[in-house]
Amino acid sequence: MAVNLYIPPESQIFPIEGVEIGTAEAGIRKANRRDLTVFRLAEGCSVAGVFTRNRFRAAPVQVCEKHLAGGHDIRALVVNTGNANAGTGESGLRAAHDTCAALGNVLGLAPTQVLPFSTGVILEPLPVDRLTAGLPAAVADASPSNWFAAAHSIMTTDTQPKIVSKRVALGKHTVTITGISKGAGMIKPNMATMLGFLATDAGIAPGLLRDMAGAIADRSFNRITVDGDTSTNDSFVIMATGKAPVRIDAVSDPLYTPLYEALADAAKELAQKIVRDAEGATKFMTIQVEEAGSREEALKVAYAVAQSPLVKTAFFASDPNLGRILCAIGYAGIDDLDVSKVRLWLGDVQVASRGERHPGYQEADGQRVMKEAEIVVRIALGRGDETETVYTCDFSHEYVSINADYRS
């Protein structure tokens, strides 16, 4: 059950000039579902990506990194769901390369101009014959208006498609931004998310786009967690087609900041939608850590709280057993933390001050807040001026059921 996840009507999902998308049924893992997606990009499109830091990086991740690092004119993306092509060794790399070659053959491109992406079950060989057999149908289906279909096609355990689309005024012109993401479990990105694709018709210099992609991932997908597991396949890609009459080549351009902020906001919305649709989630929680001595220690505390199974199950039960939050703060790894300076709020209710129960706190007030679908946990450390925010969810019985049955 997704928590307040907004799905825009198709009339509000704007195509990006220079991007065409097609989907097809390839039977990667299950029959009678669209599980193959192809993005076709116009010549001159800038493409940048950020990928998982998991040492078991999936074969398609390795191929994507190689093709992007080679400075190739990326003209196509291919995404399959149902099989991650991870933990598959040399045969997995061959399958990823064969996928690029097959799509390149259909589109008249070099294999190095294609980026492959996979998501699904780990440690199983990719049925590359089925994937490549489905490519002509996906290409034939290509249309600028297929973002909504693609958002469905890349889903695995997601219950809802995740899509964002907006038009933004930049100077005298308007640019369009549209993106999709997928992910519901195995989410603690150490770069990005399970899969995220964001496109704009603005023109952005390739080197600048690379820097933007990393910074945007850090503000959005690197601030979410469902279960603390970083996937083998995490990938976040930004495409800038240059079809709008806006071209940005340097940070000093006065249009850089508003475009960067618009792209970052879109990525943040996509990231939060992953948490809102997390496996079995019933609560969406914002963990805000203030007065930290550094960003790093703020994030240590935020993630310690956000990933604590005891905290997450308490929120699911609406049980104000809030000592669990203090416990997580204490083991977050700040060795010289002065607990007498720590304060804690649950929504508008102050729970702790001077490292102990706040004198005015009543458990009924804590329970009132915990029954809400969206909850803010605010923690002040009394150490400095840095603030960081992480988004997470509760743990329900359904999370266990989904993951116990995932391969069935």
PDB file of N, CA, C and O in Angstrom, residues 278-332:
ATOM      1  N   ALA A 278       7.508   1.659  -0.780  1.00  0.00           N
ATOM      2  CA  ALA A 278       8.389   0.603  -0.279  1.00  0.00           C
ATOM      3  C   ALA A 278       7.588  -0.641   0.081  1.00  0.00           C
ATOM      4  O   ALA A 278       6.400  -0.564   0.401  1.00  0.00           O
ATOM      5  N   GLU A 279       8.252  -1.762   0.022  1.00  0.00           N
ATOM      6  CA  GLU A 279       7.588  -3.051   0.252  1.00  0.00           C
ATOM      7  C   GLU A 279       6.904  -3.076   1.616  1.00  0.00           C
ATOM      8  O   GLU A 279       7.566  -3.023   2.656  1.00  0.00           O
ATOM      9  N   GLY A 280       5.590  -3.123   1.593  1.00  0.00           N
ATOM     10  CA  GLY A 280       4.807  -3.221   2.817  1.00  0.00           C
ATOM     11  C   GLY A 280       4.675  -1.947   3.618  1.00  0.00           C
ATOM     12  O   GLY A 280       4.151  -1.961   4.734  1.00  0.00           O
ATOM     13  N   ALA A 281       5.128  -0.816   3.083  1.00  0.00           N
ATOM     14  CA  ALA A 281       5.151   0.423   3.865  1.00  0.00           C
ATOM     15  C   ALA A 281       3.749   0.931   4.177  1.00  0.00           C
ATOM     16  O   ALA A 281       2.854   0.900   3.328  1.00  0.00           O
ATOM     17  N   THR A 282       3.578   1.431   5.404  1.00  0.00           N
ATOM     18  CA  THR A 282       2.334   2.100   5.802  1.00  0.00           C
ATOM     19  C   THR A 282       2.596   3.511   6.318  1.00  0.00           C
ATOM     20  O   THR A 282       1.662   4.277   6.512  1.00  0.00           O
ATOM     21  N   LYS A 283       3.881   3.850   6.559  1.00  0.00           N
ATOM     22  CA  LYS A 283       4.254   5.172   7.059  1.00  0.00           C
ATOM     23  C   LYS A 283       5.431   5.705   6.241  1.00  0.00           C
ATOM     24  O   LYS A 283       6.349   4.955   5.879  1.00  0.00           O
ATOM     25  N   PHE A 284       5.409   7.011   5.968  1.00  0.00           N
ATOM     26  CA  PHE A 284       6.521   7.705   5.321  1.00  0.00           C
ATOM     27  C   PHE A 284       7.155   8.601   6.379  1.00  0.00           C
ATOM     28  O   PHE A 284       6.485   9.461   6.959  1.00  0.00           O
ATOM     29  N   MET A 285       8.437   8.399   6.641  1.00  0.00           N
ATOM     30  CA  MET A 285       9.099   9.095   7.742  1.00  0.00           C
ATOM     31  C   MET A 285      10.258   9.952   7.238  1.00  0.00           C
ATOM     32  O   MET A 285      11.073   9.507   6.432  1.00  0.00           O
ATOM     33  N   THR A 286      10.300  11.181   7.727  1.00  0.00           N
ATOM     34  CA  THR A 286      11.397  12.099   7.456  1.00  0.00           C
ATOM     35  C   THR A 286      12.248  12.189   8.716  1.00  0.00           C
ATOM     36  O   THR A 286      11.755  12.567   9.781  1.00  0.00           O
ATOM     37  N   ILE A 287      13.522  11.830   8.597  1.00  0.00           N
ATOM     38  CA  ILE A 287      14.449  11.880   9.728  1.00  0.00           C
ATOM     39  C   ILE A 287      15.379  13.071   9.510  1.00  0.00           C
ATOM     40  O   ILE A 287      16.230  13.041   8.612  1.00  0.00           O
ATOM     41  N   GLN A 288      15.209  14.111  10.304  1.00  0.00           N
ATOM     42  CA  GLN A 288      15.991  15.337  10.147  1.00  0.00           C
ATOM     43  C   GLN A 288      16.925  15.497  11.349  1.00  0.00           C
ATOM     44  O   GLN A 288      16.477  15.562  12.488  1.00  0.00           O
ATOM     45  N   VAL A 289      18.215  15.573  11.060  1.00  0.00           N
ATOM     46  CA  VAL A 289      19.222  15.734  12.114  1.00  0.00           C
ATOM     47  C   VAL A 289      19.811  17.133  12.015  1.00  0.00           C
ATOM     48  O   VAL A 289      20.344  17.518  10.970  1.00  0.00           O
ATOM     49  N   GLU A 290      19.718  17.893  13.107  1.00  0.00           N
ATOM     50  CA  GLU A 290      20.179  19.273  13.165  1.00  0.00           C
ATOM     51  C   GLU A 290      21.327  19.407  14.165  1.00  0.00           C
ATOM     52  O   GLU A 290      21.570  18.519  14.971  1.00  0.00           O
ATOM     53  N   GLU A 291      21.994  20.546  14.064  1.00  0.00           N
ATOM     54  CA  GLU A 291      23.057  20.896  15.017  1.00  0.00           C
ATOM     55  C   GLU A 291      24.153  19.831  15.073  1.00  0.00           C
ATOM     56  O   GLU A 291      24.718  19.555  16.134  1.00  0.00           O
ATOM     57  N   ALA A 292      24.445  19.251  13.920  1.00  0.00           N
ATOM     58  CA  ALA A 292      25.539  18.284  13.842  1.00  0.00           C
ATOM     59  C   ALA A 292      26.847  19.019  13.601  1.00  0.00           C
ATOM     60  O   ALA A 292      26.876  20.140  13.076  1.00  0.00           O
ATOM     61  N   GLY A 293      27.953  18.370  13.954  1.00  0.00           N
ATOM     62  CA  GLY A 293      29.249  18.972  13.734  1.00  0.00           C
ATOM     63  C   GLY A 293      29.720  18.879  12.299  1.00  0.00           C
ATOM     64  O   GLY A 293      30.606  19.620  11.877  1.00  0.00           O
ATOM     65  N   SER A 294      29.137  17.973  11.531  1.00  0.00           N
ATOM     66  CA  SER A 294      29.478  17.803  10.115  1.00  0.00           C
ATOM     67  C   SER A 294      28.326  17.111   9.412  1.00  0.00           C
ATOM     68  O   SER A 294      27.468  16.500  10.054  1.00  0.00           O
ATOM     69  N   ARG A 295      28.314  17.185   8.091  1.00  0.00           N
ATOM     70  CA  ARG A 295      27.299  16.475   7.306  1.00  0.00           C
ATOM     71  C   ARG A 295      27.421  14.982   7.523  1.00  0.00           C
ATOM     72  O   ARG A 295      26.419  14.266   7.599  1.00  0.00           O
ATOM     73  N   GLU A 296      28.657  14.498   7.631  1.00  0.00           N
ATOM     74  CA  GLU A 296      28.881  13.059   7.776  1.00  0.00           C
ATOM     75  C   GLU A 296      28.263  12.533   9.069  1.00  0.00           C
ATOM     76  O   GLU A 296      27.610  11.486   9.073  1.00  0.00           O
ATOM     77  N   GLU A 297      28.451  13.244  10.176  1.00  0.00           N
ATOM     78  CA  GLU A 297      27.884  12.721  11.412  1.00  0.00           C
ATOM     79  C   GLU A 297      26.376  12.902  11.447  1.00  0.00           C
ATOM     80  O   GLU A 297      25.666  12.095  12.054  1.00  0.00           O
ATOM     81  N   ALA A 298      25.863  13.937  10.774  1.00  0.00           N
ATOM     82  CA  ALA A 298      24.409  14.080  10.674  1.00  0.00           C
ATOM     83  C   ALA A 298      23.815  12.894   9.939  1.00  0.00           C
ATOM     84  O   ALA A 298      22.784  12.335  10.341  1.00  0.00           O
ATOM     85  N   LEU A 299      24.464  12.466   8.843  1.00  0.00           N
ATOM     86  CA  LEU A 299      23.967  11.327   8.078  1.00  0.00           C
ATOM     87  C   LEU A 299      24.136  10.019   8.850  1.00  0.00           C
ATOM     88  O   LEU A 299      23.296   9.125   8.751  1.00  0.00           O
ATOM     89  N   LYS A 300      25.214   9.893   9.623  1.00  0.00           N
ATOM     90  CA  LYS A 300      25.373   8.695  10.455  1.00  0.00           C
ATOM     91  C   LYS A 300      24.176   8.515  11.380  1.00  0.00           C
ATOM     92  O   LYS A 300      23.620   7.419  11.510  1.00  0.00           O
ATOM     93  N   VAL A 301      23.786   9.613  12.031  1.00  0.00           N
ATOM     94  CA  VAL A 301      22.669   9.539  12.974  1.00  0.00           C
ATOM     95  C   VAL A 301      21.364   9.298  12.226  1.00  0.00           C
ATOM     96  O   VAL A 301      20.541   8.454  12.626  1.00  0.00           O
ATOM     97  N   ALA A 302      21.149  10.025  11.130  1.00  0.00           N
ATOM     98  CA  ALA A 302      19.896   9.892  10.379  1.00  0.00           C
ATOM     99  C   ALA A 302      19.708   8.464   9.886  1.00  0.00           C
ATOM    100  O   ALA A 302      18.618   7.881  10.023  1.00  0.00           O
ATOM    101  N   TYR A 303      20.772   7.862   9.334  1.00  0.00           N
ATOM    102  CA  TYR A 303      20.654   6.501   8.814  1.00  0.00           C
ATOM    103  C   TYR A 303      20.555   5.473   9.935  1.00  0.00           C
ATOM    104  O   TYR A 303      19.879   4.453   9.791  1.00  0.00           O
ATOM    105  N   ALA A 304      21.220   5.721  11.063  1.00  0.00           N
ATOM    106  CA  ALA A 304      21.099   4.790  12.186  1.00  0.00           C
ATOM    107  C   ALA A 304      19.650   4.690  12.643  1.00  0.00           C
ATOM    108  O   ALA A 304      19.137   3.589  12.901  1.00  0.00           O
ATOM    109  N   VAL A 305      18.977   5.824  12.713  1.00  0.00           N
ATOM    110  CA  VAL A 305      17.567   5.830  13.116  1.00  0.00           C
ATOM    111  C   VAL A 305      16.693   5.246  12.009  1.00  0.00           C
ATOM    112  O   VAL A 305      15.820   4.402  12.258  1.00  0.00           O
ATOM    113  N   ALA A 306      16.928   5.689  10.775  1.00  0.00           N
ATOM    114  CA  ALA A 306      16.078   5.286   9.653  1.00  0.00           C
ATOM    115  C   ALA A 306      16.148   3.795   9.372  1.00  0.00           C
ATOM    116  O   ALA A 306      15.185   3.208   8.868  1.00  0.00           O
ATOM    117  N   GLN A 307      17.285   3.163   9.687  1.00  0.00           N
ATOM    118  CA  GLN A 307      17.471   1.753   9.347  1.00  0.00           C
ATOM    119  C   GLN A 307      17.293   0.812  10.531  1.00  0.00           C
ATOM    120  O   GLN A 307      17.394  -0.405  10.355  1.00  0.00           O
ATOM    121  N   SER A 308      17.022   1.329  11.692  1.00  0.00           N
ATOM    122  CA  SER A 308      16.847   0.464  12.850  1.00  0.00           C
ATOM    123  C   SER A 308      15.569  -0.355  12.716  1.00  0.00           C
ATOM    124  O   SER A 308      14.465   0.205  12.669  1.00  0.00           O
ATOM    125  N   PRO A 309      15.647  -1.686  12.669  1.00  0.00           N
ATOM    126  CA  PRO A 309      14.420  -2.495  12.612  1.00  0.00           C
ATOM    127  C   PRO A 309      13.501  -2.245  13.809  1.00  0.00           C
ATOM    128  O   PRO A 309      12.277  -2.282  13.671  1.00  0.00           O
ATOM    129  N   LEU A 310      14.098  -1.983  14.970  1.00  0.00           N
ATOM    130  CA  LEU A 310      13.273  -1.735  16.149  1.00  0.00           C
ATOM    131  C   LEU A 310      12.510  -0.420  16.031  1.00  0.00           C
ATOM    132  O   LEU A 310      11.341  -0.334  16.415  1.00  0.00           O
ATOM    133  N   VAL A 311      13.156   0.596  15.503  1.00  0.00           N
ATOM    134  CA  VAL A 311      12.465   1.872  15.284  1.00  0.00           C
ATOM    135  C   VAL A 311      11.368   1.699  14.247  1.00  0.00           C
ATOM    136  O   VAL A 311      10.224   2.138  14.433  1.00  0.00           O
ATOM    137  N   LYS A 312      11.690   1.028  13.143  1.00  0.00           N
ATOM    138  CA  LYS A 312      10.749   0.899  12.029  1.00  0.00           C
ATOM    139  C   LYS A 312       9.524   0.070  12.413  1.00  0.00           C
ATOM    140  O   LYS A 312       8.400   0.378  12.020  1.00  0.00           O
ATOM    141  N   THR A 313       9.731  -0.982  13.205  1.00  0.00           N
ATOM    142  CA  THR A 313       8.573  -1.783  13.624  1.00  0.00           C
ATOM    143  C   THR A 313       7.727  -1.041  14.651  1.00  0.00           C
ATOM    144  O   THR A 313       6.498  -1.195  14.684  1.00  0.00           O
ATOM    145  N   ALA A 314       8.356  -0.219  15.482  1.00  0.00           N
ATOM    146  CA  ALA A 314       7.581   0.594  16.425  1.00  0.00           C
ATOM    147  C   ALA A 314       6.681   1.567  15.680  1.00  0.00           C
ATOM    148  O   ALA A 314       5.519   1.783  16.051  1.00  0.00           O
ATOM    149  N   PHE A 315       7.196   2.159  14.605  1.00  0.00           N
ATOM    150  CA  PHE A 315       6.372   3.089  13.826  1.00  0.00           C
ATOM    151  C   PHE A 315       5.216   2.352  13.144  1.00  0.00           C
ATOM    152  O   PHE A 315       4.108   2.874  13.051  1.00  0.00           O
ATOM    153  N   PHE A 316       5.477   1.144  12.671  1.00  0.00           N
ATOM    154  CA  PHE A 316       4.397   0.371  12.062  1.00  0.00           C
ATOM    155  C   PHE A 316       3.271   0.130  13.059  1.00  0.00           C
ATOM    156  O   PHE A 316       2.086   0.235  12.737  1.00  0.00           O
ATOM    157  N   ALA A 317       3.644  -0.152  14.308  1.00  0.00           N
ATOM    158  CA  ALA A 317       2.644  -0.443  15.338  1.00  0.00           C
ATOM    159  C   ALA A 317       2.066   0.820  15.981  1.00  0.00           C
ATOM    160  O   ALA A 317       1.182   0.722  16.833  1.00  0.00           O
ATOM    161  N   SER A 318       2.570   2.003  15.569  1.00  0.00           N
ATOM    162  CA  SER A 318       2.184   3.270  16.219  1.00  0.00           C
ATOM    163  C   SER A 318       2.447   3.204  17.719  1.00  0.00           C
ATOM    164  O   SER A 318       1.691   3.735  18.537  1.00  0.00           O
ATOM    165  N   ASP A 319       3.547   2.545  18.057  1.00  0.00           N
ATOM    166  CA  ASP A 319       3.924   2.359  19.461  1.00  0.00           C
ATOM    167  C   ASP A 319       5.007   3.377  19.816  1.00  0.00           C
ATOM    168  O   ASP A 319       6.128   3.284  19.307  1.00  0.00           O
ATOM    169  N   PRO A 320       4.717   4.355  20.676  1.00  0.00           N
ATOM    170  CA  PRO A 320       5.711   5.389  21.002  1.00  0.00           C
ATOM    171  C   PRO A 320       6.805   4.877  21.945  1.00  0.00           C
ATOM    172  O   PRO A 320       7.045   5.448  23.023  1.00  0.00           O
ATOM    173  N   ASN A 321       7.441   3.798  21.534  1.00  0.00           N
ATOM    174  CA  ASN A 321       8.583   3.244  22.265  1.00  0.00           C
ATOM    175  C   ASN A 321       9.827   3.987  21.771  1.00  0.00           C
ATOM    176  O   ASN A 321      10.677   3.432  21.077  1.00  0.00           O
ATOM    177  N   LEU A 322       9.916   5.269  22.117  1.00  0.00           N
ATOM    178  CA  LEU A 322      10.855   6.170  21.469  1.00  0.00           C
ATOM    179  C   LEU A 322      12.253   6.104  22.044  1.00  0.00           C
ATOM    180  O   LEU A 322      13.174   6.731  21.523  1.00  0.00           O
ATOM    181  N   GLY A 323      12.439   5.334  23.106  1.00  0.00           N
ATOM    182  CA  GLY A 323      13.793   5.065  23.568  1.00  0.00           C
ATOM    183  C   GLY A 323      14.610   4.374  22.498  1.00  0.00           C
ATOM    184  O   GLY A 323      15.846   4.462  22.490  1.00  0.00           O
ATOM    185  N   ARG A 324      13.937   3.695  21.577  1.00  0.00           N
ATOM    186  CA  ARG A 324      14.645   3.036  20.473  1.00  0.00           C
ATOM    187  C   ARG A 324      15.371   4.053  19.596  1.00  0.00           C
ATOM    188  O   ARG A 324      16.428   3.763  19.033  1.00  0.00           O
ATOM    189  N   ILE A 325      14.785   5.249  19.454  1.00  0.00           N
ATOM    190  CA  ILE A 325      15.445   6.291  18.660  1.00  0.00           C
ATOM    191  C   ILE A 325      16.697   6.769  19.375  1.00  0.00           C
ATOM    192  O   ILE A 325      17.765   6.916  18.754  1.00  0.00           O
ATOM    193  N   LEU A 326      16.614   7.014  20.695  1.00  0.00           N
ATOM    194  CA  LEU A 326      17.793   7.427  21.443  1.00  0.00           C
ATOM    195  C   LEU A 326      18.879   6.353  21.358  1.00  0.00           C
ATOM    196  O   LEU A 326      20.072   6.658  21.218  1.00  0.00           O
ATOM    197  N   CYS A 327      18.483   5.100  21.423  1.00  0.00           N
ATOM    198  CA  CYS A 327      19.447   3.996  21.306  1.00  0.00           C
ATOM    199  C   CYS A 327      20.194   4.073  19.978  1.00  0.00           C
ATOM    200  O   CYS A 327      21.419   3.947  19.925  1.00  0.00           O
ATOM    201  N   ALA A 328      19.453   4.284  18.882  1.00  0.00           N
ATOM    202  CA  ALA A 328      20.073   4.361  17.556  1.00  0.00           C
ATOM    203  C   ALA A 328      21.010   5.565  17.450  1.00  0.00           C
ATOM    204  O   ALA A 328      22.087   5.472  16.843  1.00  0.00           O
ATOM    205  N   ILE A 329      20.607   6.694  18.018  1.00  0.00           N
ATOM    206  CA  ILE A 329      21.484   7.868  18.021  1.00  0.00           C
ATOM    207  C   ILE A 329      22.786   7.524  18.735  1.00  0.00           C
ATOM    208  O   ILE A 329      23.884   7.880  18.289  1.00  0.00           O
ATOM    209  N   GLY A 330      22.669   6.797  19.833  1.00  0.00           N
ATOM    210  CA  GLY A 330      23.840   6.465  20.641  1.00  0.00           C
ATOM    211  C   GLY A 330      24.823   5.540  19.967  1.00  0.00           C
ATOM    212  O   GLY A 330      26.031   5.601  20.247  1.00  0.00           O
ATOM    213  N   TYR A 331      24.346   4.641  19.088  1.00  0.00           N
ATOM    214  CA  TYR A 331      25.288   3.728  18.435  1.00  0.00           C
ATOM    215  C   TYR A 331      25.653   4.161  17.020  1.00  0.00           C
ATOM    216  O   TYR A 331      26.281   3.417  16.275  1.00  0.00           O
ATOM    217  N   ALA A 332      25.292   5.387  16.642  1.00  0.00           N
ATOM    218  CA  ALA A 332      25.524   5.847  15.268  1.00  0.00           C
ATOM    219  C   ALA A 332      27.003   6.024  14.934  1.00  0.00           C
ATOM    220  O   ALA A 332      27.361   6.107  13.757  1.00  0.00           O
TER     221      ALA A 332
END
